[in-house]
Amino acid sequence: MLTRFKGRDTIKTWGLKLAKTKCHAKARVAVARKLAIVMHAMWRDDTFYVGDPDAEAHETDSAYAAKMQRLSLARS
């Protein structure tokens, strides 16, 4: 989540800030633990996770599919 995920997320932002003050390995473990706690709460309460409620527009599945189709056509 700290390196592969390119989107905006409150946990990622928190982890990157932590990685600047502590070592990157400790930040990875802290982010993994926080994600585990969030996922358990989602499972327990049957809720959804909204990583960045202030984001202007979240990509929908159809928008993502259209984007991937454009990329695959551009590569061919």
JSON list of C-alpha atoms in Angstrom, two decimals:
[
{"chain": "A", "resi": 1, "resn": "MET", "atom": "CA", "xyz": [0.00, 0.00, 0.00]},
{"chain": "A", "resi": 2, "resn": "LEU", "atom": "CA", "xyz": [2.85, 2.37, 0.70]},
{"chain": "A", "resi": 3, "resn": "THR", "atom": "CA", "xyz": [4.58, 1.85, -2.63]},
{"chain": "A", "resi": 4, "resn": "ARG", "atom": "CA", "xyz": [2.32, 0.08, -5.15]},
{"chain": "A", "resi": 5, "resn": "PHE", "atom": "CA", "xyz": [-0.96, 1.93, -4.65]},
{"chain": "A", "resi": 6, "resn": "LYS", "atom": "CA", "xyz": [-0.78, 5.27, -6.47]},
{"chain": "A", "resi": 7, "resn": "GLY", "atom": "CA", "xyz": [-4.12, 6.66, -5.30]},
{"chain": "A", "resi": 8, "resn": "ARG", "atom": "CA", "xyz": [-4.86, 8.93, -2.35]},
{"chain": "A", "resi": 9, "resn": "ASP", "atom": "CA", "xyz": [-5.73, 7.30, 0.93]},
{"chain": "A", "resi": 10, "resn": "THR", "atom": "CA", "xyz": [-5.64, 8.44, 4.54]},
{"chain": "A", "resi": 11, "resn": "ILE", "atom": "CA", "xyz": [-3.82, 5.30, 5.70]},
{"chain": "A", "resi": 12, "resn": "LYS", "atom": "CA", "xyz": [-1.23, 5.64, 2.93]},
{"chain": "A", "resi": 13, "resn": "THR", "atom": "CA", "xyz": [-0.67, 9.31, 3.78]},
{"chain": "A", "resi": 14, "resn": "TRP", "atom": "CA", "xyz": [-0.28, 8.41, 7.44]},
{"chain": "A", "resi": 15, "resn": "GLY", "atom": "CA", "xyz": [2.14, 5.59, 6.57]},
{"chain": "A", "resi": 16, "resn": "LEU", "atom": "CA", "xyz": [4.30, 7.78, 4.33]},
{"chain": "A", "resi": 17, "resn": "LYS", "atom": "CA", "xyz": [4.50, 10.42, 7.03]},
{"chain": "A", "resi": 18, "resn": "LEU", "atom": "CA", "xyz": [5.50, 7.73, 9.52]},
{"chain": "A", "resi": 19, "resn": "ALA", "atom": "CA", "xyz": [8.12, 6.38, 7.09]},
{"chain": "A", "resi": 20, "resn": "LYS", "atom": "CA", "xyz": [9.79, 9.79, 7.00]},
{"chain": "A", "resi": 21, "resn": "THR", "atom": "CA", "xyz": [10.17, 9.91, 10.77]},
{"chain": "A", "resi": 22, "resn": "LYS", "atom": "CA", "xyz": [10.77, 6.19, 11.44]},
{"chain": "A", "resi": 23, "resn": "CYS", "atom": "CA", "xyz": [12.26, 3.54, 9.21]},
{"chain": "A", "resi": 24, "resn": "HIS", "atom": "CA", "xyz": [10.30, 2.28, 6.22]},
{"chain": "A", "resi": 25, "resn": "ALA", "atom": "CA", "xyz": [10.05, -1.28, 7.59]},
{"chain": "A", "resi": 26, "resn": "LYS", "atom": "CA", "xyz": [8.35, -0.08, 10.78]},
{"chain": "A", "resi": 27, "resn": "ALA", "atom": "CA", "xyz": [5.96, 2.04, 8.74]},
{"chain": "A", "resi": 28, "resn": "ARG", "atom": "CA", "xyz": [5.06, -1.00, 6.60]},
{"chain": "A", "resi": 29, "resn": "VAL", "atom": "CA", "xyz": [4.22, -3.03, 9.70]},
{"chain": "A", "resi": 30, "resn": "ALA", "atom": "CA", "xyz": [2.22, -0.16, 11.19]},
{"chain": "A", "resi": 31, "resn": "VAL", "atom": "CA", "xyz": [0.20, 0.25, 7.98]},
{"chain": "A", "resi": 32, "resn": "ALA", "atom": "CA", "xyz": [-0.43, -3.51, 7.78]},
{"chain": "A", "resi": 33, "resn": "ARG", "atom": "CA", "xyz": [-1.64, -3.52, 11.39]},
{"chain": "A", "resi": 34, "resn": "LYS", "atom": "CA", "xyz": [-3.90, -0.53, 10.80]},
{"chain": "A", "resi": 35, "resn": "LEU", "atom": "CA", "xyz": [-5.34, -2.17, 7.68]},
{"chain": "A", "resi": 36, "resn": "ALA", "atom": "CA", "xyz": [-6.00, -5.36, 9.64]},
{"chain": "A", "resi": 37, "resn": "ILE", "atom": "CA", "xyz": [-7.87, -3.37, 12.28]},
{"chain": "A", "resi": 38, "resn": "VAL", "atom": "CA", "xyz": [-9.91, -1.55, 9.64]},
{"chain": "A", "resi": 39, "resn": "MET", "atom": "CA", "xyz": [-10.74, -4.78, 7.81]},
{"chain": "A", "resi": 40, "resn": "HIS", "atom": "CA", "xyz": [-11.83, -6.45, 11.05]},
{"chain": "A", "resi": 41, "resn": "ALA", "atom": "CA", "xyz": [-14.08, -3.49, 11.86]},
{"chain": "A", "resi": 42, "resn": "MET", "atom": "CA", "xyz": [-15.55, -3.63, 8.34]},
{"chain": "A", "resi": 43, "resn": "TRP", "atom": "CA", "xyz": [-16.25, -7.34, 8.74]},
{"chain": "A", "resi": 44, "resn": "ARG", "atom": "CA", "xyz": [-17.67, -6.91, 12.24]},
{"chain": "A", "resi": 45, "resn": "ASP", "atom": "CA", "xyz": [-19.95, -3.96, 11.38]},
{"chain": "A", "resi": 46, "resn": "ASP", "atom": "CA", "xyz": [-20.68, -4.94, 7.76]},
{"chain": "A", "resi": 47, "resn": "THR", "atom": "CA", "xyz": [-19.55, -1.54, 6.47]},
{"chain": "A", "resi": 48, "resn": "PHE", "atom": "CA", "xyz": [-17.47, -0.22, 3.58]},
{"chain": "A", "resi": 49, "resn": "TYR", "atom": "CA", "xyz": [-14.10, 1.52, 3.67]},
{"chain": "A", "resi": 50, "resn": "VAL", "atom": "CA", "xyz": [-13.78, 5.00, 2.21]},
{"chain": "A", "resi": 51, "resn": "GLY", "atom": "CA", "xyz": [-10.08, 5.74, 2.08]},
{"chain": "A", "resi": 52, "resn": "ASP", "atom": "CA", "xyz": [-10.26, 9.40, 1.14]},
{"chain": "A", "resi": 53, "resn": "PRO", "atom": "CA", "xyz": [-13.65, 11.00, 1.74]},
{"chain": "A", "resi": 54, "resn": "ASP", "atom": "CA", "xyz": [-12.32, 14.33, 0.43]},
{"chain": "A", "resi": 55, "resn": "ALA", "atom": "CA", "xyz": [-11.40, 12.96, -3.00]},
{"chain": "A", "resi": 56, "resn": "GLU", "atom": "CA", "xyz": [-13.15, 14.79, -5.80]},
{"chain": "A", "resi": 57, "resn": "ALA", "atom": "CA", "xyz": [-14.06, 11.77, -7.91]},
{"chain": "A", "resi": 58, "resn": "HIS", "atom": "CA", "xyz": [-13.62, 8.08, -7.29]},
{"chain": "A", "resi": 59, "resn": "GLU", "atom": "CA", "xyz": [-13.23, 5.91, -10.36]},
{"chain": "A", "resi": 60, "resn": "THR", "atom": "CA", "xyz": [-16.12, 3.53, -10.84]},
{"chain": "A", "resi": 61, "resn": "ASP", "atom": "CA", "xyz": [-15.69, 0.02, -12.15]},
{"chain": "A", "resi": 62, "resn": "SER", "atom": "CA", "xyz": [-16.95, 1.03, -15.60]},
{"chain": "A", "resi": 63, "resn": "ALA", "atom": "CA", "xyz": [-14.61, 4.03, -15.73]},
{"chain": "A", "resi": 64, "resn": "TYR", "atom": "CA", "xyz": [-11.71, 1.78, -14.72]},
{"chain": "A", "resi": 65, "resn": "ALA", "atom": "CA", "xyz": [-12.66, -0.77, -17.39]},
{"chain": "A", "resi": 66, "resn": "ALA", "atom": "CA", "xyz": [-12.81, 1.96, -20.04]},
{"chain": "A", "resi": 67, "resn": "LYS", "atom": "CA", "xyz": [-9.42, 3.27, -18.95]},
{"chain": "A", "resi": 68, "resn": "MET", "atom": "CA", "xyz": [-7.86, -0.21, -19.15]},
{"chain": "A", "resi": 69, "resn": "GLN", "atom": "CA", "xyz": [-9.40, -0.76, -22.59]},
{"chain": "A", "resi": 70, "resn": "ARG", "atom": "CA", "xyz": [-7.89, 2.52, -23.86]},
{"chain": "A", "resi": 71, "resn": "LEU", "atom": "CA", "xyz": [-4.50, 1.51, -22.48]},
{"chain": "A", "resi": 72, "resn": "SER", "atom": "CA", "xyz": [-4.63, -1.91, -24.12]},
{"chain": "A", "resi": 73, "resn": "LEU", "atom": "CA", "xyz": [-5.62, -0.35, -27.46]},
{"chain": "A", "resi": 74, "resn": "ALA", "atom": "CA", "xyz": [-2.79, 2.17, -27.21]},
{"chain": "A", "resi": 75, "resn": "ARG", "atom": "CA", "xyz": [-0.27, -0.64, -26.66]},
{"chain": "A", "resi": 76, "resn": "SER", "atom": "CA", "xyz": [-1.36, -2.59, -29.74]}
]
